[in-house]
Amino acid sequence: MRISMEKRVSVVGLGYVGLCTAVFFAAKGYKVKVSSQSLEKVEQINAGVPPFYEPQLDNLLKTVVQEDNLVAVLGREEAILDSDVTFISVGTPSLPDGSIDLRFVCESATEIGKALRKKAEYHLIVVKSTVVPGTTENLVKPTVEKNSGKIAGDDFGLVMSPEFLREGSAVYDTFNPDRIVIGEFDEHSGAVFEKLCKLAYGDEVPVLRVNCPTAEMIKYASNAFLATKVSFINEIANICELVPGIDVVKVAKGMGLDPRIGSRFLNAGVGWGGSCFPKDVKALIAFSRKEEFKPLLLESVVRVNLEQARHVVDLMKEGLGKLEGRKIAVLGLSFKPNTNDMREAPSARIIDLLCKEGAVIHAYDPMAMKDAKEILGDKVNFSQTVNECVEGADCCLIVTEWDEFKKLGPDDFVKLMKVPFILDGRRIYDPAKFLDKTKYKAIGLGNGNRG
Ligand code: UDX
């Protein structure tokens, strides 16, 4: 083992993956240096304040900063040189053609290379950013080698280890991974990283060691499969609606009892969004097309997802007729609960279509109002409370399944709305209770649901 196991880690890129990884190692007693190009972000992190909302992160960050186990520094060199392992967790956003923008990965590899030129000891580089197959070996490796004058496998180690955390439970997922995938450039790099993981995570977590492009593909294939599962159940839900008496929730339950299918990610709804599924499925499509392969299934998965917004609006029109001038209350804007993230949120697609129909939209979200205002601007009247949002509305559409909305009963809507018409886009209510007192429609609920 050529790496000193002094427990010194650095992290480049401070989004969900980077910050949660940093906090994890710091909480395990490692000395962690994170770096940012923004002084404001450095000061914020050193004050123990996360730059985004994520349950549990606030307290943990405060603790590790107070214990002096996590320090943010401006610029990357200091962080890299004061560590034995550097995690690259910068963003890989979409380019206009759907392919990924590797600019930040390339910048990080350049800076790591420049710093390593000044370091005599072995250093391990771990690519955590989601990158298309081939990136670690064809971009990161040559970039670090060129800027450091060193040789991968000999002077520095290189692995690609994808991250599978979910927003909203990012801290829990980081501390309790289902599996650790290690894509190794060479056997020694893989062994060093496996040892580090076993020390930090314990022996229980399954570890899979593969080559770098396989690890890169595991990440894309996992996200594409989960997105496929959701698009699949959404399509089944839309078919269920055609038949009185069928409820997709029960169909999914019956399917999920088959261990070959599994019950998770079979919640039908208004469609998927977020910082990963849309970007990653698009990137895999663009990658395949570039290699002259037509990914027919993946393209349909995306199409089904985009069409789901239209389907929601059609359901609303079936219940209300023309939407022009109607007050529509939208509950929930973030792409999923427990986050303020609005990236690729289904709410934005639905609101766009509702605006085109001339509807007057009022919206409320417990956490994402500030971010939503930046994206939706004056398309929406933002309410401060649920009551303000639904008061006098002709229809209330549930877009995000926040706990605050789950607590509401039919009477809460009846007393405030002009027409107590609930369109349950996330299946959070019991149809029996709502059908009794309100006009209730829901994704995947047959029951003479048409018209
Ligand atoms: C996802 C992957 O789950 C995670 O492993 C990866 O690291 C990053 O991408 P995330 O985007 O945070 O995580 O959220 P996730 O819980 O997967 O949900 C993604 C979208 O699918 C959300 O819009 C959610 O509402 C939707 N979804 C999920 C459904 O509509 N139904 C489901 O059953 C599950």
Tab-separated table of C-alpha atoms and ligand atoms in Angstrom:
chain	number	residue	atom	x	y	z
A	1	MET	CA	0.000	0.000	0.000
A	2	ARG	CA	1.789	3.081	-1.208
A	3	ILE	CA	-0.791	5.589	-0.027
A	4	SER	CA	-0.441	6.922	3.490
A	5	MET	CA	-3.685	6.254	5.309
A	6	GLU	CA	-3.560	9.454	7.302
A	7	LYS	CA	-7.195	9.963	6.615
A	8	ARG	CA	-6.886	13.122	4.591
A	9	VAL	CA	-9.478	13.673	1.901
A	10	SER	CA	-10.172	16.507	-0.517
A	11	VAL	CA	-13.313	17.106	-2.539
A	12	VAL	CA	-13.647	19.139	-5.725
A	13	GLY	CA	-17.235	20.143	-6.537
A	14	LEU	CA	-19.694	20.986	-3.800
A	15	GLY	CA	-23.130	19.921	-5.014
A	16	TYR	CA	-25.161	17.174	-3.343
A	17	VAL	CA	-22.599	14.451	-4.074
A	18	GLY	CA	-19.503	16.471	-3.172
A	19	LEU	CA	-20.779	18.002	0.033
A	20	CYS	CA	-22.403	14.804	1.305
A	21	THR	CA	-19.217	12.824	0.553
A	22	ALA	CA	-17.152	15.461	2.361
A	23	VAL	CA	-19.446	15.499	5.384
A	24	PHE	CA	-19.465	11.686	5.492
A	25	PHE	CA	-15.675	11.358	5.635
A	26	ALA	CA	-15.420	14.252	8.098
A	27	ALA	CA	-18.005	12.613	10.351
A	28	LYS	CA	-15.917	9.427	10.255
A	29	GLY	CA	-12.945	11.391	11.611
A	30	TYR	CA	-11.118	12.123	8.354
A	31	LYS	CA	-9.564	15.542	7.814
A	32	VAL	CA	-11.466	16.861	4.819
A	33	LYS	CA	-10.684	19.908	2.704
A	34	VAL	CA	-13.281	21.014	0.202
A	35	SER	CA	-12.547	23.642	-2.374
A	36	SER	CA	-14.602	26.181	-4.211
A	37	GLN	CA	-13.834	29.021	-6.600
A	38	SER	CA	-16.420	31.169	-4.830
A	39	LEU	CA	-15.413	33.063	-1.698
A	40	GLU	CA	-19.056	33.346	-0.699
A	41	LYS	CA	-19.471	29.550	-0.790
A	42	VAL	CA	-16.243	29.010	1.155
A	43	GLU	CA	-17.381	31.405	3.887
A	44	GLN	CA	-20.839	29.855	3.974
A	45	ILE	CA	-19.506	26.309	4.365
A	46	ASN	CA	-16.957	27.360	6.990
A	47	ALA	CA	-19.873	28.884	8.903
A	48	GLY	CA	-21.520	25.448	8.777
A	49	VAL	CA	-24.293	26.471	6.386
A	50	PRO	CA	-25.030	24.199	3.369
A	51	PRO	CA	-25.593	26.065	0.074
A	52	PHE	CA	-28.820	24.073	-0.558
A	53	TYR	CA	-31.572	22.464	1.503
A	54	GLU	CA	-31.118	18.790	2.303
A	55	PRO	CA	-32.540	17.069	5.413
A	56	GLN	CA	-29.926	16.415	8.164
A	57	LEU	CA	-27.119	18.143	6.271
A	58	ASP	CA	-27.343	21.350	8.268
A	59	ASN	CA	-26.604	19.780	11.674
A	60	LEU	CA	-23.949	17.425	10.368
A	61	LEU	CA	-22.090	20.159	8.529
A	62	LYS	CA	-22.135	22.387	11.614
A	63	THR	CA	-20.749	19.555	13.753
A	64	VAL	CA	-17.889	18.585	11.420
A	65	VAL	CA	-16.929	22.232	10.878
A	66	GLN	CA	-16.912	22.874	14.653
A	67	GLU	CA	-14.810	19.730	15.194
A	68	ASP	CA	-12.382	21.100	12.629
A	69	ASN	CA	-12.721	17.995	10.455
A	70	LEU	CA	-14.075	19.869	7.441
A	71	VAL	CA	-12.586	23.075	6.097
A	72	ALA	CA	-13.472	24.880	2.871
A	73	VAL	CA	-10.666	26.649	1.015
A	74	LEU	CA	-10.576	28.950	-1.963
A	75	GLY	CA	-8.943	27.335	-4.988
A	76	ARG	CA	-8.078	23.691	-5.357
A	77	GLU	CA	-4.345	23.366	-4.930
A	78	GLU	CA	-4.257	23.646	-1.144
A	79	ALA	CA	-7.047	21.104	-0.743
A	80	ILE	CA	-5.396	18.604	-3.082
A	81	LEU	CA	-1.912	18.954	-1.596
A	82	ASP	CA	-3.219	18.590	1.956
A	83	SER	CA	-4.836	15.245	1.161
A	84	ASP	CA	-4.092	11.699	0.013
A	85	VAL	CA	-7.308	11.178	-1.917
A	86	THR	CA	-9.233	13.628	-4.108
A	87	PHE	CA	-12.851	13.097	-5.085
A	88	ILE	CA	-14.011	14.782	-8.298
A	89	SER	CA	-17.714	15.482	-7.891
A	90	VAL	CA	-18.257	18.463	-10.176
A	91	GLY	CA	-21.417	18.820	-12.259
A	92	THR	CA	-21.815	17.325	-15.728
A	93	PRO	CA	-24.687	19.401	-17.148
A	94	SER	CA	-26.421	18.787	-20.469
A	95	LEU	CA	-25.332	20.524	-23.656
A	96	PRO	CA	-28.106	21.658	-26.034
A	97	ASP	CA	-27.909	18.337	-27.957
A	98	GLY	CA	-28.396	16.311	-24.749
A	99	SER	CA	-24.777	15.162	-24.526
A	100	ILE	CA	-22.860	15.980	-21.344
A	101	ASP	CA	-20.658	18.975	-20.823
A	102	LEU	CA	-17.351	17.659	-19.463
A	103	ARG	CA	-15.822	21.101	-19.033
A	104	PHE	CA	-15.820	21.015	-15.226
A	105	VAL	CA	-14.407	17.486	-15.106
A	106	CYS	CA	-11.634	18.565	-17.460
A	107	GLU	CA	-10.908	21.696	-15.380
A	108	SER	CA	-10.731	19.611	-12.208
A	109	ALA	CA	-8.391	17.062	-13.783
A	110	THR	CA	-6.157	19.904	-14.999
A	111	GLU	CA	-5.936	21.459	-11.549
A	112	ILE	CA	-5.365	18.130	-9.831
A	113	GLY	CA	-2.578	17.436	-12.345
A	114	LYS	CA	-0.942	20.821	-11.696
A	115	ALA	CA	-1.086	20.289	-7.945
A	116	LEU	CA	0.291	16.743	-8.183
A	117	ARG	CA	3.338	18.085	-10.027
A	118	LYS	CA	4.305	19.553	-6.628
A	119	LYS	CA	3.686	16.351	-4.687
A	120	ALA	CA	6.117	13.442	-4.346
A	121	GLU	CA	3.785	10.924	-2.693
A	122	TYR	CA	1.207	8.663	-4.287
A	123	HIS	CA	-2.262	10.247	-4.592
A	124	LEU	CA	-5.576	8.591	-5.348
A	125	ILE	CA	-8.103	10.296	-7.658
A	126	VAL	CA	-11.718	9.178	-7.431
A	127	VAL	CA	-14.129	10.293	-10.150
A	128	LYS	CA	-17.611	10.540	-8.608
A	129	SER	CA	-19.204	12.792	-11.213
A	130	THR	CA	-21.576	11.019	-13.577
A	131	VAL	CA	-19.640	10.695	-16.833
A	132	VAL	CA	-20.220	8.785	-20.068
A	133	PRO	CA	-18.278	5.535	-20.551
A	134	GLY	CA	-14.661	6.170	-21.443
A	135	THR	CA	-14.356	9.576	-19.743
A	136	THR	CA	-12.121	8.509	-16.837
A	137	GLU	CA	-9.615	6.734	-19.047
A	138	ASN	CA	-9.786	8.980	-22.108
A	139	LEU	CA	-10.154	12.411	-20.516
A	140	VAL	CA	-9.294	12.408	-16.803
A	141	LYS	CA	-6.230	10.151	-17.059
A	142	PRO	CA	-4.460	11.952	-19.941
A	143	THR	CA	-5.335	15.388	-18.518
A	144	VAL	CA	-3.866	14.577	-15.095
A	145	GLU	CA	-0.829	12.905	-16.684
A	146	LYS	CA	-0.160	15.875	-18.977
A	147	ASN	CA	-0.423	18.456	-16.201
A	148	SER	CA	1.443	16.474	-13.535
A	149	GLY	CA	4.114	14.809	-15.626
A	150	LYS	CA	3.187	11.607	-13.760
A	151	ILE	CA	1.932	8.201	-14.815
A	152	ALA	CA	-1.464	6.799	-13.828
A	153	GLY	CA	-1.183	3.501	-12.004
A	154	ASP	CA	2.423	4.205	-10.985
A	155	ASP	CA	2.544	7.699	-9.491
A	156	PHE	CA	-1.114	8.242	-8.851
A	157	GLY	CA	-4.136	6.010	-8.530
A	158	LEU	CA	-7.322	6.422	-10.537
A	159	VAL	CA	-10.779	4.979	-9.916
A	160	MET	CA	-14.302	5.823	-11.002
A	161	SER	CA	-16.869	5.241	-8.275
A	162	PRO	CA	-20.404	6.356	-9.129
A	163	GLU	CA	-22.703	7.811	-6.489
A	164	PHE	CA	-26.291	6.609	-6.139
A	165	LEU	CA	-27.653	9.052	-3.524
A	166	ARG	CA	-31.143	10.468	-3.871
A	167	GLU	CA	-31.937	14.099	-3.145
A	168	GLY	CA	-34.124	14.438	-0.083
A	169	SER	CA	-32.361	11.460	1.527
A	170	ALA	CA	-28.846	12.282	0.365
A	171	VAL	CA	-27.273	12.132	3.826
A	172	TYR	CA	-28.897	8.805	4.701
A	173	ASP	CA	-27.916	7.338	1.321
A	174	THR	CA	-24.323	8.547	1.633
A	175	PHE	CA	-23.946	6.979	5.074
A	176	ASN	CA	-25.781	3.776	4.073
A	177	PRO	CA	-24.944	2.891	0.470
A	178	ASP	CA	-26.563	-0.240	-1.054
A	179	ARG	CA	-23.328	-0.998	-2.845
A	180	ILE	CA	-19.985	0.518	-3.697
A	181	VAL	CA	-18.967	0.234	-7.316
A	182	ILE	CA	-15.253	0.629	-7.945
A	183	GLY	CA	-14.141	1.106	-11.510
A	184	GLU	CA	-10.379	0.727	-11.372
A	185	PHE	CA	-7.814	1.893	-13.881
A	186	ASP	CA	-5.391	-0.615	-12.371
A	187	GLU	CA	-5.548	-3.285	-9.681
A	188	HIS	CA	-3.595	-1.260	-7.101
A	189	SER	CA	-5.846	1.821	-7.405
A	190	GLY	CA	-8.877	-0.423	-6.870
A	191	ALA	CA	-7.291	-2.098	-3.831
A	192	VAL	CA	-6.388	1.247	-2.228
A	193	PHE	CA	-9.901	2.585	-2.716
A	194	GLU	CA	-11.527	-0.633	-1.509
A	195	LYS	CA	-9.445	-0.418	1.679
A	196	LEU	CA	-10.474	3.195	2.186
A	197	CYS	CA	-14.150	2.278	1.686
A	198	LYS	CA	-13.994	-0.702	4.050
A	199	LEU	CA	-12.454	1.515	6.740
A	200	ALA	CA	-15.071	4.215	6.282
A	201	TYR	CA	-18.224	2.208	5.493
A	202	GLY	CA	-17.462	-1.089	7.254
A	203	ASP	CA	-17.273	-4.602	5.823
A	204	GLU	CA	-21.003	-5.115	5.302
A	205	VAL	CA	-21.509	-2.999	2.176
A	206	PRO	CA	-21.162	-5.047	-1.019
A	207	VAL	CA	-18.242	-3.884	-3.143
A	208	LEU	CA	-18.102	-4.530	-6.872
A	209	ARG	CA	-14.771	-4.048	-8.621
A	210	VAL	CA	-14.894	-3.561	-12.380
A	211	ASN	CA	-13.038	-1.486	-14.961
A	212	CYS	CA	-13.650	2.265	-15.329
A	213	PRO	CA	-16.019	2.265	-18.348
A	214	THR	CA	-18.138	-0.478	-16.743
A	215	ALA	CA	-18.499	1.597	-13.563
A	216	GLU	CA	-19.452	4.631	-15.648
A	217	MET	CA	-22.066	2.570	-17.471
A	218	ILE	CA	-23.473	1.090	-14.231
A	219	LYS	CA	-24.452	4.591	-13.142
A	220	TYR	CA	-26.176	5.452	-16.435
A	221	ALA	CA	-27.853	2.074	-16.712
A	222	SER	CA	-29.155	2.326	-13.122
A	223	ASN	CA	-30.706	5.744	-13.637
A	224	ALA	CA	-32.070	4.807	-17.068
A	225	PHE	CA	-33.638	1.654	-15.621
A	226	LEU	CA	-35.290	3.533	-12.739
A	227	ALA	CA	-36.590	6.200	-15.120
A	228	THR	CA	-37.898	3.400	-17.356
A	229	LYS	CA	-39.690	1.828	-14.393
A	230	VAL	CA	-41.455	5.126	-13.621
A	231	SER	CA	-42.360	5.827	-17.265
A	232	PHE	CA	-43.614	2.245	-17.530
A	233	ILE	CA	-45.928	2.546	-14.523
A	234	ASN	CA	-47.124	5.958	-15.726
A	235	GLU	CA	-48.116	4.450	-19.066
A	236	ILE	CA	-49.864	1.563	-17.293
A	237	ALA	CA	-51.597	4.145	-15.049
A	238	ASN	CA	-52.947	5.977	-18.078
A	239	ILE	CA	-54.321	2.688	-19.428
A	240	CYS	CA	-55.837	1.865	-16.004
A	241	GLU	CA	-57.817	5.092	-16.165
A	242	LEU	CA	-59.702	3.739	-19.190
A	243	VAL	CA	-61.269	0.920	-17.186
A	244	PRO	CA	-63.709	1.622	-14.337
A	245	GLY	CA	-62.694	-0.177	-11.166
A	246	ILE	CA	-58.971	-0.427	-11.811
A	247	ASP	CA	-56.531	1.410	-9.576
A	248	VAL	CA	-52.871	1.540	-10.598
A	249	VAL	CA	-51.814	1.675	-6.930
A	250	LYS	CA	-53.185	-1.850	-6.458
A	251	VAL	CA	-51.833	-2.985	-9.821
A	252	ALA	CA	-48.359	-1.782	-8.794
A	253	LYS	CA	-48.699	-3.514	-5.438
A	254	GLY	CA	-49.573	-6.785	-7.150
A	255	MET	CA	-46.670	-6.422	-9.559
A	256	GLY	CA	-44.227	-5.440	-6.850
A	257	LEU	CA	-44.844	-8.616	-4.858
A	258	ASP	CA	-43.015	-10.451	-7.618
A	259	PRO	CA	-39.376	-10.272	-6.500
A	260	ARG	CA	-38.315	-10.164	-10.143
A	261	ILE	CA	-40.133	-6.812	-10.432
A	262	GLY	CA	-39.877	-5.312	-6.929
A	263	SER	CA	-42.206	-2.705	-5.453
A	264	ARG	CA	-39.976	0.365	-5.505
A	265	PHE	CA	-40.178	3.035	-8.219
A	266	LEU	CA	-43.636	1.913	-9.258
A	267	ASN	CA	-45.428	5.011	-7.947
A	268	ALA	CA	-47.381	6.434	-10.854
A	269	GLY	CA	-47.543	10.214	-11.030
A	270	VAL	CA	-47.018	13.380	-12.995
A	271	GLY	CA	-43.638	12.269	-14.345
A	272	TRP	CA	-40.022	12.277	-13.279
A	273	GLY	CA	-37.606	15.173	-13.041
A	274	GLY	CA	-34.574	16.286	-11.064
A	275	SER	CA	-30.905	16.785	-11.651
A	276	CYS	CA	-30.158	13.195	-12.701
A	277	PHE	CA	-32.806	11.167	-14.547
A	278	PRO	CA	-33.469	13.716	-17.337
A	279	LYS	CA	-29.804	14.615	-17.815
A	280	ASP	CA	-28.504	11.059	-17.605
A	281	VAL	CA	-31.080	9.434	-19.873
A	282	LYS	CA	-30.523	12.196	-22.446
A	283	ALA	CA	-26.755	11.765	-22.180
A	284	LEU	CA	-27.000	8.004	-22.717
A	285	ILE	CA	-29.213	8.593	-25.756
A	286	ALA	CA	-26.783	11.175	-27.169
A	287	PHE	CA	-23.828	8.866	-26.477
A	288	SER	CA	-25.524	5.929	-28.241
A	289	ARG	CA	-26.519	8.057	-31.218
A	290	LYS	CA	-22.983	9.361	-31.535
A	291	GLU	CA	-21.853	5.760	-31.748
A	292	GLU	CA	-24.561	5.248	-34.419
A	293	PHE	CA	-26.859	3.152	-32.250
A	294	LYS	CA	-30.569	4.058	-31.978
A	295	PRO	CA	-31.724	3.644	-28.339
A	296	LEU	CA	-35.433	3.159	-29.124
A	297	LEU	CA	-36.528	2.199	-25.617
A	298	LEU	CA	-34.735	5.099	-23.917
A	299	GLU	CA	-36.170	7.598	-26.388
A	300	SER	CA	-39.668	6.325	-25.621
A	301	VAL	CA	-38.987	6.525	-21.883
A	302	VAL	CA	-38.269	10.248	-22.273
A	303	ARG	CA	-41.264	10.794	-24.545
A	304	VAL	CA	-43.670	9.034	-22.185
A	305	ASN	CA	-42.360	11.263	-19.407
A	306	LEU	CA	-42.862	14.506	-21.307
A	307	GLU	CA	-46.340	13.418	-22.468
A	308	GLN	CA	-47.403	12.830	-18.868
A	309	ALA	CA	-47.668	16.592	-18.333
A	310	ARG	CA	-50.124	16.772	-21.260
A	311	HIS	CA	-52.036	13.853	-19.771
A	312	VAL	CA	-52.427	15.713	-16.453
A	313	VAL	CA	-53.820	18.750	-18.268
A	314	ASP	CA	-56.197	16.522	-20.266
A	315	LEU	CA	-57.506	14.986	-17.036
A	316	MET	CA	-58.110	18.470	-15.695
A	317	LYS	CA	-59.989	19.465	-18.845
A	318	GLU	CA	-62.129	16.340	-18.599
A	319	GLY	CA	-63.171	17.502	-15.138
A	320	LEU	CA	-63.505	21.232	-15.756
A	321	GLY	CA	-64.053	21.765	-19.443
A	322	LYS	CA	-62.281	24.886	-20.687
A	323	LEU	CA	-59.476	26.044	-18.424
A	324	GLU	CA	-59.479	29.660	-19.579
A	325	GLY	CA	-59.864	32.010	-16.615
A	326	ARG	CA	-60.175	29.109	-14.160
A	327	LYS	CA	-58.220	29.359	-10.932
A	328	ILE	CA	-55.963	26.329	-10.610
A	329	ALA	CA	-54.218	25.666	-7.296
A	330	VAL	CA	-50.948	23.779	-7.730
A	331	LEU	CA	-49.649	22.140	-4.546
A	332	GLY	CA	-45.965	21.262	-4.770
A	333	LEU	CA	-43.379	22.612	-7.207
A	334	SER	CA	-40.070	20.858	-6.432
A	335	PHE	CA	-39.342	17.742	-8.520
A	336	LYS	CA	-39.827	15.566	-5.429
A	337	PRO	CA	-40.480	16.192	-1.720
A	338	ASN	CA	-37.825	17.194	0.851
A	339	THR	CA	-35.822	19.289	-1.552
A	340	ASN	CA	-35.982	22.807	-2.966
A	341	ASP	CA	-34.615	21.534	-6.283
A	342	MET	CA	-36.628	22.700	-9.287
A	343	ARG	CA	-34.393	21.203	-11.989
A	344	GLU	CA	-36.548	19.581	-14.699
A	345	ALA	CA	-39.479	19.617	-12.264
A	346	PRO	CA	-42.712	18.233	-13.783
A	347	SER	CA	-44.509	21.225	-12.199
A	348	ALA	CA	-42.845	23.555	-14.722
A	349	ARG	CA	-43.962	21.454	-17.716
A	350	ILE	CA	-47.539	21.255	-16.423
A	351	ILE	CA	-47.696	24.959	-15.553
A	352	ASP	CA	-46.473	25.859	-19.051
A	353	LEU	CA	-49.314	23.875	-20.604
A	354	LEU	CA	-51.886	25.286	-18.165
A	355	CYS	CA	-50.761	28.818	-19.059
A	356	LYS	CA	-51.279	28.054	-22.741
A	357	GLU	CA	-54.856	27.012	-21.878
A	358	GLY	CA	-55.390	30.408	-20.213
A	359	ALA	CA	-55.653	29.064	-16.654
A	360	VAL	CA	-54.879	31.356	-13.712
A	361	ILE	CA	-52.314	29.549	-11.629
A	362	HIS	CA	-51.721	29.856	-7.915
A	363	ALA	CA	-48.998	27.693	-6.431
A	364	TYR	CA	-47.516	26.776	-3.083
A	365	ASP	CA	-44.505	24.696	-2.094
A	366	PRO	CA	-43.121	24.348	1.443
A	367	MET	CA	-39.487	24.659	0.346
A	368	ALA	CA	-39.035	25.542	-3.312
A	369	MET	CA	-40.779	28.916	-3.658
A	370	LYS	CA	-37.601	30.941	-4.113
A	371	ASP	CA	-36.178	28.594	-6.736
A	372	ALA	CA	-39.559	28.248	-8.432
A	373	LYS	CA	-39.897	32.032	-8.748
A	374	GLU	CA	-36.652	32.116	-10.724
A	375	ILE	CA	-37.953	29.511	-13.174
A	376	LEU	CA	-41.662	30.257	-13.367
A	377	GLY	CA	-41.557	34.027	-12.851
A	378	ASP	CA	-44.881	35.720	-13.492
A	379	LYS	CA	-46.630	32.637	-14.898
A	380	VAL	CA	-47.697	31.863	-11.340
A	381	ASN	CA	-49.190	33.673	-8.350
A	382	PHE	CA	-47.168	32.389	-5.411
A	383	SER	CA	-49.149	31.749	-2.225
A	384	GLN	CA	-47.719	31.777	1.282
A	385	THR	CA	-49.886	28.932	2.579
A	386	VAL	CA	-51.918	25.975	1.327
A	387	ASN	CA	-55.139	27.727	2.339
A	388	GLU	CA	-54.295	30.885	0.414
A	389	CYS	CA	-53.446	28.737	-2.607
A	390	VAL	CA	-56.618	26.652	-2.741
A	391	GLU	CA	-59.082	29.367	-1.667
A	392	GLY	CA	-61.636	29.972	-4.402
A	393	ALA	CA	-59.929	27.514	-6.801
A	394	ASP	CA	-61.756	25.517	-9.472
A	395	CYS	CA	-59.278	22.663	-9.249
A	396	CYS	CA	-56.441	21.686	-6.938
A	397	LEU	CA	-53.627	19.717	-8.539
A	398	ILE	CA	-51.202	17.764	-6.345
A	399	VAL	CA	-47.820	17.797	-8.076
A	400	THR	CA	-45.358	16.973	-5.262
A	401	GLU	CA	-46.147	14.597	-2.405
A	402	TRP	CA	-45.038	16.743	0.549
A	403	ASP	CA	-46.162	15.479	3.997
A	404	GLU	CA	-47.938	18.803	4.574
A	405	PHE	CA	-50.375	17.978	1.752
A	406	LYS	CA	-50.867	14.346	2.792
A	407	LYS	CA	-52.355	15.558	6.080
A	408	LEU	CA	-55.222	17.379	4.350
A	409	GLY	CA	-58.680	15.794	4.306
A	410	PRO	CA	-61.594	16.360	1.892
A	411	ASP	CA	-63.212	18.916	4.245
A	412	ASP	CA	-60.136	21.151	4.070
A	413	PHE	CA	-60.714	21.522	0.341
A	414	VAL	CA	-64.525	21.661	0.448
A	415	LYS	CA	-64.568	24.630	2.831
A	416	LEU	CA	-62.154	26.726	0.754
A	417	MET	CA	-62.505	25.902	-2.927
A	418	LYS	CA	-65.036	27.288	-5.364
A	419	VAL	CA	-65.346	23.808	-6.895
A	420	PRO	CA	-63.898	21.040	-4.723
A	421	PHE	CA	-62.183	19.259	-7.613
A	422	ILE	CA	-58.987	17.499	-6.568
A	423	LEU	CA	-56.630	16.127	-9.199
A	424	ASP	CA	-54.261	13.862	-7.327
A	425	GLY	CA	-51.107	13.691	-9.419
A	426	ARG	CA	-49.167	11.726	-6.800
A	427	ARG	CA	-51.778	9.392	-5.370
A	428	ILE	CA	-51.499	10.767	-1.838
A	429	TYR	CA	-55.189	10.520	-0.912
A	430	ASP	CA	-57.534	7.624	-0.272
A	431	PRO	CA	-60.007	7.725	-3.191
A	432	ALA	CA	-62.837	6.298	-1.043
A	433	LYS	CA	-62.601	9.240	1.400
A	434	PHE	CA	-62.335	11.879	-1.294
A	435	LEU	CA	-64.878	10.524	-3.798
A	436	ASP	CA	-67.492	10.790	-1.056
A	437	LYS	CA	-67.127	14.512	-0.541
A	438	THR	CA	-65.249	15.970	-3.511
A	439	LYS	CA	-64.874	15.602	-7.224
A	440	TYR	CA	-61.738	13.473	-7.220
A	441	LYS	CA	-59.601	12.358	-10.122
A	442	ALA	CA	-56.235	10.704	-9.844
A	443	ILE	CA	-53.483	9.372	-12.055
A	444	GLY	CA	-54.174	5.702	-12.686
A	445	LEU	CA	-57.614	5.608	-11.060
A	446	GLY	CA	-60.252	4.078	-13.325
A	447	ASN	CA	-63.583	4.027	-11.555
A	448	GLY	CA	-65.565	5.757	-14.316
A	449	ASN	CA	-62.945	8.431	-14.073
A	450	ARG	CA	-63.599	9.738	-17.588
A	451	GLY	CA	-65.705	12.817	-18.104
B	1	UDX	C1	-31.989	9.612	-8.684
B	1	UDX	C2	-31.564	8.172	-8.341
B	1	UDX	O1	-32.618	7.553	-7.559
B	1	UDX	C3	-30.257	8.180	-7.564
B	1	UDX	O2	-29.836	6.839	-7.331
B	1	UDX	C4	-29.197	8.924	-8.371
B	1	UDX	O3	-27.984	9.004	-7.662
B	1	UDX	C5	-29.678	10.325	-8.751
B	1	UDX	O4	-30.950	10.243	-9.422
B	1	UDX	P1	-33.122	11.648	-7.388
B	1	UDX	O5	-33.157	12.328	-8.705
B	1	UDX	O6	-32.626	12.412	-6.210
B	1	UDX	O7	-32.230	10.307	-7.462
B	1	UDX	O8	-34.617	11.205	-7.011
B	1	UDX	P2	-35.501	9.899	-7.157
B	1	UDX	O9	-36.045	9.569	-5.843
B	1	UDX	O10	-34.828	8.827	-7.884
B	1	UDX	O11	-36.708	10.450	-8.066
B	1	UDX	C6	-36.504	10.905	-9.390
B	1	UDX	C7	-37.822	11.320	-9.996
B	1	UDX	O12	-38.658	10.175	-10.214
B	1	UDX	C8	-38.640	12.274	-9.133
B	1	UDX	O13	-39.222	13.272	-9.943
B	1	UDX	C9	-39.703	11.400	-8.531
B	1	UDX	O14	-40.879	12.095	-8.216
B	1	UDX	C10	-39.939	10.393	-9.646
B	1	UDX	N1	-40.474	9.105	-9.167
B	1	UDX	C11	-39.672	8.277	-8.429
B	1	UDX	C12	-41.764	8.740	-9.473
B	1	UDX	O15	-42.499	9.487	-10.148
B	1	UDX	N2	-42.229	7.524	-9.051
B	1	UDX	C13	-41.451	6.659	-8.330
B	1	UDX	O16	-41.943	5.567	-7.992
B	1	UDX	C14	-40.140	7.051	-7.997
